[in-house]
PDB file of C-alpha atoms and ligand atoms in Angstrom:
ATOM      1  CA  UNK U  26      91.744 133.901  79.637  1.00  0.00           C
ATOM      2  CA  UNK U  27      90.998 130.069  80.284  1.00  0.00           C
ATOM      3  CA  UNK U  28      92.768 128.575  83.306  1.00  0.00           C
ATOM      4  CA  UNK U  29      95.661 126.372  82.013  1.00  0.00           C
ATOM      5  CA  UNK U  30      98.390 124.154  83.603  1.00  0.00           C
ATOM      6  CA  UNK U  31     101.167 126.257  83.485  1.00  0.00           C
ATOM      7  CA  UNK U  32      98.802 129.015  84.517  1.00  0.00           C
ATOM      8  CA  UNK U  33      97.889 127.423  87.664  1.00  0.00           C
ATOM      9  CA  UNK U  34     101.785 126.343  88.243  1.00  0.00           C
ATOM     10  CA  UNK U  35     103.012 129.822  88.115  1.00  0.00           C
ATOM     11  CA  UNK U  36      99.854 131.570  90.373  1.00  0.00           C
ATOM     12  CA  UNK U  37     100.046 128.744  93.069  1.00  0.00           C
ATOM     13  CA  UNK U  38     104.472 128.259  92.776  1.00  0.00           C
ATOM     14  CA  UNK U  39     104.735 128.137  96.352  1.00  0.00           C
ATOM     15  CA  UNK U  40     102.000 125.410  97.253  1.00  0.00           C
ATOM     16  CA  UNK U  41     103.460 123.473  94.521  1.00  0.00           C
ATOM     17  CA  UNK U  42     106.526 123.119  95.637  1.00  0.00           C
ATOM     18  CA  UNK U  43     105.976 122.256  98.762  1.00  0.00           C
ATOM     19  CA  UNK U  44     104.001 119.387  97.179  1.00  0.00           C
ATOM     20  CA  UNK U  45     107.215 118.209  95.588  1.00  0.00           C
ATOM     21  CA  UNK U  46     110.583 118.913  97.623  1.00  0.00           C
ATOM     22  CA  UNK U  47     110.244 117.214 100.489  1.00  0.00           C
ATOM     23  CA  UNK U  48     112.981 115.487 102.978  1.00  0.00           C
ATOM     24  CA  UNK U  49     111.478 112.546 102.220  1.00  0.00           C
ATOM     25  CA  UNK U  50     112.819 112.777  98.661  1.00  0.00           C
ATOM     26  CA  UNK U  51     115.849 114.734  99.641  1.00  0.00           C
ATOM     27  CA  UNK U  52     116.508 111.586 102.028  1.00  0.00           C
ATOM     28  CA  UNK U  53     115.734 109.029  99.370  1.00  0.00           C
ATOM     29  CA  UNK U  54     118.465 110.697  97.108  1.00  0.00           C
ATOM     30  CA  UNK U  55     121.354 111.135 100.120  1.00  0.00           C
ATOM     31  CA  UNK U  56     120.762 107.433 100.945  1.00  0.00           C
ATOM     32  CA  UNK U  57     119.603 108.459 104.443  1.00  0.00           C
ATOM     33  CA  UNK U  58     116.001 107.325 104.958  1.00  0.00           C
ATOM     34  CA  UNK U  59     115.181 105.163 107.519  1.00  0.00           C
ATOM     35  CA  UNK U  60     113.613 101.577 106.095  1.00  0.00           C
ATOM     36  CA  UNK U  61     110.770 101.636 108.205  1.00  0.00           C
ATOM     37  CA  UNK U  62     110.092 105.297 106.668  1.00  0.00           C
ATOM     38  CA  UNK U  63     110.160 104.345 103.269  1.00  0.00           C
ATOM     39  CA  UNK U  64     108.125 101.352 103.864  1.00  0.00           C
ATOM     40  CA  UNK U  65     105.221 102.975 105.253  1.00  0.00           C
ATOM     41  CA  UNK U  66     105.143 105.135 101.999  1.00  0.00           C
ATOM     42  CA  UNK U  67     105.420 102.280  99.600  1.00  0.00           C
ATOM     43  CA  UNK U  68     102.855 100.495 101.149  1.00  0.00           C
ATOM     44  CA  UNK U  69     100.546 103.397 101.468  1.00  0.00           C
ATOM     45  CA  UNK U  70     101.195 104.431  98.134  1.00  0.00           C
ATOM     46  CA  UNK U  71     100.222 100.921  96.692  1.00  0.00           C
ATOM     47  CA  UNK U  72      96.782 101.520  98.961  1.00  0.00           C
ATOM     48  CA  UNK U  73      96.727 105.357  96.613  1.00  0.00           C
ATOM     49  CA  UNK U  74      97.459 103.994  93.712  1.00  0.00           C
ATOM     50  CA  UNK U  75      94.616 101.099  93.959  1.00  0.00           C
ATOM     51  CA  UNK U  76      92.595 104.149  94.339  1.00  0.00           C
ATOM     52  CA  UNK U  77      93.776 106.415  91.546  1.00  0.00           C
ATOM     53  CA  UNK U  78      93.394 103.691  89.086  1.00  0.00           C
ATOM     54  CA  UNK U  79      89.615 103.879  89.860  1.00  0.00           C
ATOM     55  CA  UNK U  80      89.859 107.822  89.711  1.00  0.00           C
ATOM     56  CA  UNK U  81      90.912 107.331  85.784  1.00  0.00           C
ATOM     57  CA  UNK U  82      88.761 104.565  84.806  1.00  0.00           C
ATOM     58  CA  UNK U  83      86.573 107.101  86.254  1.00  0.00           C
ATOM     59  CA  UNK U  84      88.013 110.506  84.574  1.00  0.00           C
ATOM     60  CA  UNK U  85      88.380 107.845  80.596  1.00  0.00           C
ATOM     61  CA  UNK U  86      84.635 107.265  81.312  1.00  0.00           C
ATOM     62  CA  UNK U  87      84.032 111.232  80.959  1.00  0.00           C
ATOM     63  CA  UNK U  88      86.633 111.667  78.257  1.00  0.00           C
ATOM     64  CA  UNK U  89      86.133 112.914  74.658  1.00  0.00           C
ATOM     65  CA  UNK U  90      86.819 110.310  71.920  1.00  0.00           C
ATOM     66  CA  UNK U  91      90.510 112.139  71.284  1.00  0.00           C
ATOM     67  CA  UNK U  92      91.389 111.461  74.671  1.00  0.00           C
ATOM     68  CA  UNK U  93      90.520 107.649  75.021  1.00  0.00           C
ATOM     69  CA  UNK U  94      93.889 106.561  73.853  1.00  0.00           C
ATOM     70  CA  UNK U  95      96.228 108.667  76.245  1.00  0.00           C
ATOM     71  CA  UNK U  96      94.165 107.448  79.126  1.00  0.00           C
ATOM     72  CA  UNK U  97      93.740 103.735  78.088  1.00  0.00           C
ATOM     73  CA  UNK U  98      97.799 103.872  78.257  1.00  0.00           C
ATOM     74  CA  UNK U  99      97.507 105.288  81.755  1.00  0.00           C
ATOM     75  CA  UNK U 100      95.258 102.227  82.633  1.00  0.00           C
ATOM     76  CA  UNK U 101      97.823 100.125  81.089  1.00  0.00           C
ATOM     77  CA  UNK U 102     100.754 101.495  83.187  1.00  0.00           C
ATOM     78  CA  UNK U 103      99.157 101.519  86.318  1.00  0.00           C
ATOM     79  CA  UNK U 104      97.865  97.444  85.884  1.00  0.00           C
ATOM     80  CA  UNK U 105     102.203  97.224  85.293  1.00  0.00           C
ATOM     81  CA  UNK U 106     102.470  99.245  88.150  1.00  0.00           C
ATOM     82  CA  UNK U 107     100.121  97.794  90.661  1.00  0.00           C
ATOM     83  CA  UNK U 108     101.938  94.550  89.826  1.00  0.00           C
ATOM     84  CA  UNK U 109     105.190  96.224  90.084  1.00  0.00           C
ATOM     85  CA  UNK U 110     104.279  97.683  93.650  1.00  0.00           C
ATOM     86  CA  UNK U 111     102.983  94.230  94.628  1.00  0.00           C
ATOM     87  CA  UNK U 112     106.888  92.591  94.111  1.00  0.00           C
ATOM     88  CA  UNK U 113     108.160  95.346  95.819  1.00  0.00           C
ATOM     89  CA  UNK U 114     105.932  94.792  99.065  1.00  0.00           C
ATOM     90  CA  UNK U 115     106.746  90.910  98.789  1.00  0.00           C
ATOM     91  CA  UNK U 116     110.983  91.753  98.584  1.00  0.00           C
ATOM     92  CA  UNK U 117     110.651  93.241 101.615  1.00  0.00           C
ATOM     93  CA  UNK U 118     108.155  91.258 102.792  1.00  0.00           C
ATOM     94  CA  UNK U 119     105.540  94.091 103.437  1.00  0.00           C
ATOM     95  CA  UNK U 120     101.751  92.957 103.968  1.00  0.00           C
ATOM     96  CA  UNK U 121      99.962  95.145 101.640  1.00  0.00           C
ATOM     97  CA  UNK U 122      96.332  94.505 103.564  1.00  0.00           C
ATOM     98  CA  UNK U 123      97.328  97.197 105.995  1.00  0.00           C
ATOM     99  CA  UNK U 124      94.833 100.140 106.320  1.00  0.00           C
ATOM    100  CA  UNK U 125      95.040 103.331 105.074  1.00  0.00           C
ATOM    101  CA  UNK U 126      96.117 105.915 107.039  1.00  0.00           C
ATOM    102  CA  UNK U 127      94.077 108.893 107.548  1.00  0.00           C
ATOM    103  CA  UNK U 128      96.322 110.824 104.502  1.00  0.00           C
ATOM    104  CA  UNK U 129      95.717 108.082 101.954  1.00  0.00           C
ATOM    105  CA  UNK U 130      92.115 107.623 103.364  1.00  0.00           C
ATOM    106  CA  UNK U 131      92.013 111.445 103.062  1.00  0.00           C
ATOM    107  CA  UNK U 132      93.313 111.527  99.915  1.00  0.00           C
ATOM    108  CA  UNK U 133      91.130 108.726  98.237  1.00  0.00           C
ATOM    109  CA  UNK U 134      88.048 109.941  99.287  1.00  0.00           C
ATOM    110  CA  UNK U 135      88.883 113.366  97.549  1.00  0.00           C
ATOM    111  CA  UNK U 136      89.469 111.017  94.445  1.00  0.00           C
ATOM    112  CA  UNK U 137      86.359 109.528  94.701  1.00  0.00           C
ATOM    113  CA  UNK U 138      84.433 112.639  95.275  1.00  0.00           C
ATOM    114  CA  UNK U 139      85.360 113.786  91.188  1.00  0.00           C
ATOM    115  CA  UNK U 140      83.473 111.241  89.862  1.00  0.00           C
ATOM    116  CA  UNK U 141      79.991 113.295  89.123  1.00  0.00           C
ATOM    117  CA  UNK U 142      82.833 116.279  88.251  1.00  0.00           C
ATOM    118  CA  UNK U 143      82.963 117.752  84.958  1.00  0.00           C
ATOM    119  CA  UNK U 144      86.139 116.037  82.912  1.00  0.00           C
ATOM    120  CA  UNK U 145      88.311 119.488  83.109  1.00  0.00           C
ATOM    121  CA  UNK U 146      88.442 119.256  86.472  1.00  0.00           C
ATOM    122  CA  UNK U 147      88.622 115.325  86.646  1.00  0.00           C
ATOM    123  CA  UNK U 148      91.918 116.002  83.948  1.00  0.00           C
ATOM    124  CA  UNK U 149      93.285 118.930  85.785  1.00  0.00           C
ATOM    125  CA  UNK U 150      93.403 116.374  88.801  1.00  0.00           C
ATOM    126  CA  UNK U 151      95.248 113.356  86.952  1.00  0.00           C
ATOM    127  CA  UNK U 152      97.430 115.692  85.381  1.00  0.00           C
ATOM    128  CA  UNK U 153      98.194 117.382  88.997  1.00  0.00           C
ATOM    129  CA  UNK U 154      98.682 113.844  91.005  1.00  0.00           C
ATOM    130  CA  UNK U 155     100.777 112.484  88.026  1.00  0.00           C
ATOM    131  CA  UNK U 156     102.751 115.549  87.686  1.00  0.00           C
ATOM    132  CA  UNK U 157     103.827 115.959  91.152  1.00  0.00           C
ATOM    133  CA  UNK U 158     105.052 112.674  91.464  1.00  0.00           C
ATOM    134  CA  UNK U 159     106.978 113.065  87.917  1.00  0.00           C
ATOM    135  CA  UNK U 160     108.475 116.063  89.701  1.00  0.00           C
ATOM    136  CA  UNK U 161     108.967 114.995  92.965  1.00  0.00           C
ATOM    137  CA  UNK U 162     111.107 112.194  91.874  1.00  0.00           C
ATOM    138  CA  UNK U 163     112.778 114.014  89.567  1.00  0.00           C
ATOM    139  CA  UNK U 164     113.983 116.938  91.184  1.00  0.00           C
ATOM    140  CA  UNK U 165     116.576 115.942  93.699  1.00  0.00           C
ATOM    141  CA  UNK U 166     118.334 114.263  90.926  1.00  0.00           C
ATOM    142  CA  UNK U 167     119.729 110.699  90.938  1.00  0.00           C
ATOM    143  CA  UNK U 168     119.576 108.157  93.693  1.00  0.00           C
ATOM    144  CA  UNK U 169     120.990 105.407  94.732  1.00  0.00           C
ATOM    145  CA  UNK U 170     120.206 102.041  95.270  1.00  0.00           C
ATOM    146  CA  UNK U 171     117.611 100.641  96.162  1.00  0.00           C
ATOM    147  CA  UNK U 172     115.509 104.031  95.748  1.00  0.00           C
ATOM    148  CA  UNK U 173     117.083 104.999  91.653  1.00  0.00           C
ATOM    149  CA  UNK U 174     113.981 102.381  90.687  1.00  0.00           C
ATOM    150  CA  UNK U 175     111.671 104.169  92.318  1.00  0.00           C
ATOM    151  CA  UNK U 176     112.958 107.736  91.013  1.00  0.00           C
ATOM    152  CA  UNK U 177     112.950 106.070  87.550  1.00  0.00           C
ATOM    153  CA  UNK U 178     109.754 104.799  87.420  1.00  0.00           C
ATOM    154  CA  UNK U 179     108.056 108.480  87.786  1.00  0.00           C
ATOM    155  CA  UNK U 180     110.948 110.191  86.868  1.00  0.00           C
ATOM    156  CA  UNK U 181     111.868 108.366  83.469  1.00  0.00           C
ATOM    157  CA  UNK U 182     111.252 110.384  80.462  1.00  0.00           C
ATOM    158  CA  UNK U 183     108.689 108.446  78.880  1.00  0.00           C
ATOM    159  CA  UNK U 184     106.579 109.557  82.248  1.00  0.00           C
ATOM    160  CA  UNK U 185     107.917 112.858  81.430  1.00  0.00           C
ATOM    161  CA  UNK U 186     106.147 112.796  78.199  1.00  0.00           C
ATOM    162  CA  UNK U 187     102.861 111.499  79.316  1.00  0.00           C
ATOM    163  CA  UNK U 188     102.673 113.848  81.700  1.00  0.00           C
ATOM    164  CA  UNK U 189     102.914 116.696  79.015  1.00  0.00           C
ATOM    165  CA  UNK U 190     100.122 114.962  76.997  1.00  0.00           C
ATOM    166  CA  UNK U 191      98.241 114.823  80.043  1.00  0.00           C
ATOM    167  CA  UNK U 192      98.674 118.954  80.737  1.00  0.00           C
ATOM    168  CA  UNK U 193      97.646 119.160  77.064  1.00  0.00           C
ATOM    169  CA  UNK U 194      94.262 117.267  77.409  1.00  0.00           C
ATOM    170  CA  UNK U 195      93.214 119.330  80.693  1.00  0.00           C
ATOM    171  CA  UNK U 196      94.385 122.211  78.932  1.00  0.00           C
ATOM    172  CA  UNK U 197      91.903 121.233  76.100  1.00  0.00           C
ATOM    173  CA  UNK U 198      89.192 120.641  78.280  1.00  0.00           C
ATOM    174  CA  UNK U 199      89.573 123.932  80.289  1.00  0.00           C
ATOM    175  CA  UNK U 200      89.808 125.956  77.284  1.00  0.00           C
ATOM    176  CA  UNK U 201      85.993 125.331  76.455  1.00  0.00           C
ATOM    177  CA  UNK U 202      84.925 125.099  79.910  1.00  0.00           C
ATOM    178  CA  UNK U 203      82.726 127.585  81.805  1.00  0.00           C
ATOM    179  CA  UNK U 204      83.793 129.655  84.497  1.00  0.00           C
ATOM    180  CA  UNK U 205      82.449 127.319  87.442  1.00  0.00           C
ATOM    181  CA  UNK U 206      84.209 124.398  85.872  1.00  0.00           C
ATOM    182  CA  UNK U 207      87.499 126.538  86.017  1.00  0.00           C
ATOM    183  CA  UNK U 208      87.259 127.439  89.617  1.00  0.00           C
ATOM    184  CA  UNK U 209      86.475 124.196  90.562  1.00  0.00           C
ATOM    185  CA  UNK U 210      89.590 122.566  88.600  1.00  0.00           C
ATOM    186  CA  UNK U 211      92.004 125.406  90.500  1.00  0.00           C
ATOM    187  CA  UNK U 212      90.288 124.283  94.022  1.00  0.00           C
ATOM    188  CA  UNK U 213      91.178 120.480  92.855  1.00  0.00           C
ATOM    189  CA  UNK U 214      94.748 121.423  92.265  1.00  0.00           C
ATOM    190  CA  UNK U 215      95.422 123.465  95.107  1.00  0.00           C
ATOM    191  CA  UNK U 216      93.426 120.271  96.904  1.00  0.00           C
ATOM    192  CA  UNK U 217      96.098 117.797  95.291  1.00  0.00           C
ATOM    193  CA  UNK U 218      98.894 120.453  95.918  1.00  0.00           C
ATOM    194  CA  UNK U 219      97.854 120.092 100.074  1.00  0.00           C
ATOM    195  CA  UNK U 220      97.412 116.027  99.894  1.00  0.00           C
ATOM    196  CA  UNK U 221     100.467 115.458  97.945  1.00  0.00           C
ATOM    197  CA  UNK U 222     102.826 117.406 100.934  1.00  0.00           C
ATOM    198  CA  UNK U 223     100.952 115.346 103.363  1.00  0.00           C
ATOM    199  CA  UNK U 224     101.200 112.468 101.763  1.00  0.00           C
ATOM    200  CA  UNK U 225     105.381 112.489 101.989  1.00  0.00           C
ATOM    201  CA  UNK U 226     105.287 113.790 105.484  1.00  0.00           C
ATOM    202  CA  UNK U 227     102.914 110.567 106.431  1.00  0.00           C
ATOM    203  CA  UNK U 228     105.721 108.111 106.413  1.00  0.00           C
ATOM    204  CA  UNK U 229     107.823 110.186 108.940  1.00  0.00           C
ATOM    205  CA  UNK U 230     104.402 109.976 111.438  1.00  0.00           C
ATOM    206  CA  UNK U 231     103.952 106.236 111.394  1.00  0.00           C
ATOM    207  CA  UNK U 232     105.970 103.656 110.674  1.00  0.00           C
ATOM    208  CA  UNK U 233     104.297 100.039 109.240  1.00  0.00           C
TER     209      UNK U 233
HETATM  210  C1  LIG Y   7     100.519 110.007  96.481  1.00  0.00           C
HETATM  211  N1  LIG Y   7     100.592 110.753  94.177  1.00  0.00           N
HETATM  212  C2  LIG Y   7     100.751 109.754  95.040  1.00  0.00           C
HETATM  213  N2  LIG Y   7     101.131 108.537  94.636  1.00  0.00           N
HETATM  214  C3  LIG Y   7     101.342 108.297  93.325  1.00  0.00           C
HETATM  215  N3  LIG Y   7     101.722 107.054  92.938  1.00  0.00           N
HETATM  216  C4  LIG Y   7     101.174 109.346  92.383  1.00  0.00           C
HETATM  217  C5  LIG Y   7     100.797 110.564  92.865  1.00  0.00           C
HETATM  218  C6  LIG Y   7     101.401 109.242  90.903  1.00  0.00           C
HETATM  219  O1  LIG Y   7     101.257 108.085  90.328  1.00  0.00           O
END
């Protein structure tokens, strides 16, 4: 049996939800993070997401033909959403040339060190990082202002969707890939599982 999405939700259900219900979502939703807190994270998240848009021109540069068009949308949301994250920084007049912290630096290194991988692990990762976000912001159900944009923007069903196509593609991939490809897609989402939960907990250790 060929590793699939679902398949690797179910075997590793505790990992991923610790990925995706975290206070700092819980707090978002109540209303009761602190600024600071959720600055930190916005701002580090622009510094991921600079990242991860070079981690799928990377994983569309491996992709079969029937896969070009999912991912060139994925390019096109994230130039919307780099430019998105970039207004948000300058409302609450957040300098975005702030360094990584060691999470995000963590995090985009692991990114970067897919490129030379095999394109079912490289779409078992996207699908993972995009899927725990769609979750993440999902799950504790609506929020208020200012944070129901934020929710909306990964949450929204449209995301929901892409997502899906997204499990569908790695899916694909995994279903014709050999056994060392398979292993080495379940270590990447266990690996995005572990970054993900760190990445929420890094606004509570440093604020911007
Ligand atoms: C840390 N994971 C992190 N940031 C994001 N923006 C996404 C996933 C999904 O886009």
């Amino acid at each position: 049996m060929a590793l699939t999405c679902e398949g690797l939700l179910s075997t590793y259900a505790e990992a991923w939800q610790a990925a995706t219900v975290h206070p700092f979502l819980t707090q978002c939703q109540q209303g009761t993070i602190r600024p600071t807190q959720f600055n930190t994270w916005l701002v580090q998240d622009y510094l991921f997401v600079t990242q991860f848009t070079r981690f799928v021109g990377r994983t569309l540069a491996a992709a079969p033909d029937g896969d070009l068009d999912m991912l060139l949308s994925g390019l096109n949301a994230l130039q919307d959403e780099l430019n998105w994250f970039r207004v948000k920084a300058a409302e609450r007049s957040l300098d975005l040339a702030t360094p990584r912290q060691h999470t995000c630096q963590i995090y985009c290194e692991f990114m970067g060190s897919l490129v030379n991988a095999p394109y079912g692990v490289q779409a078992t990762a996207l699908w993972a990082i995009e899927y725990a976000y769609n979750q993440g912001w999902q799950l504790p159900g609506p929020m208020p202002a200012p944070y129901g944009e934020f929710a909306d923007r990964w949450g929204n069903p449209g995301f929901t969707d892409y997502v899906k196509l997204l499990a569908n593609q790695a899916d694909a991939a995994l279903a014709i890939a050999p056994l060392g490809e398979q292993q080495a897609a379940e270590a990447a989402f266990l690996r995005v599982a572990a970054l993900e939960k760190d990445f929420w907990q890094m606004a509570y250790n440093a604020a911007v």
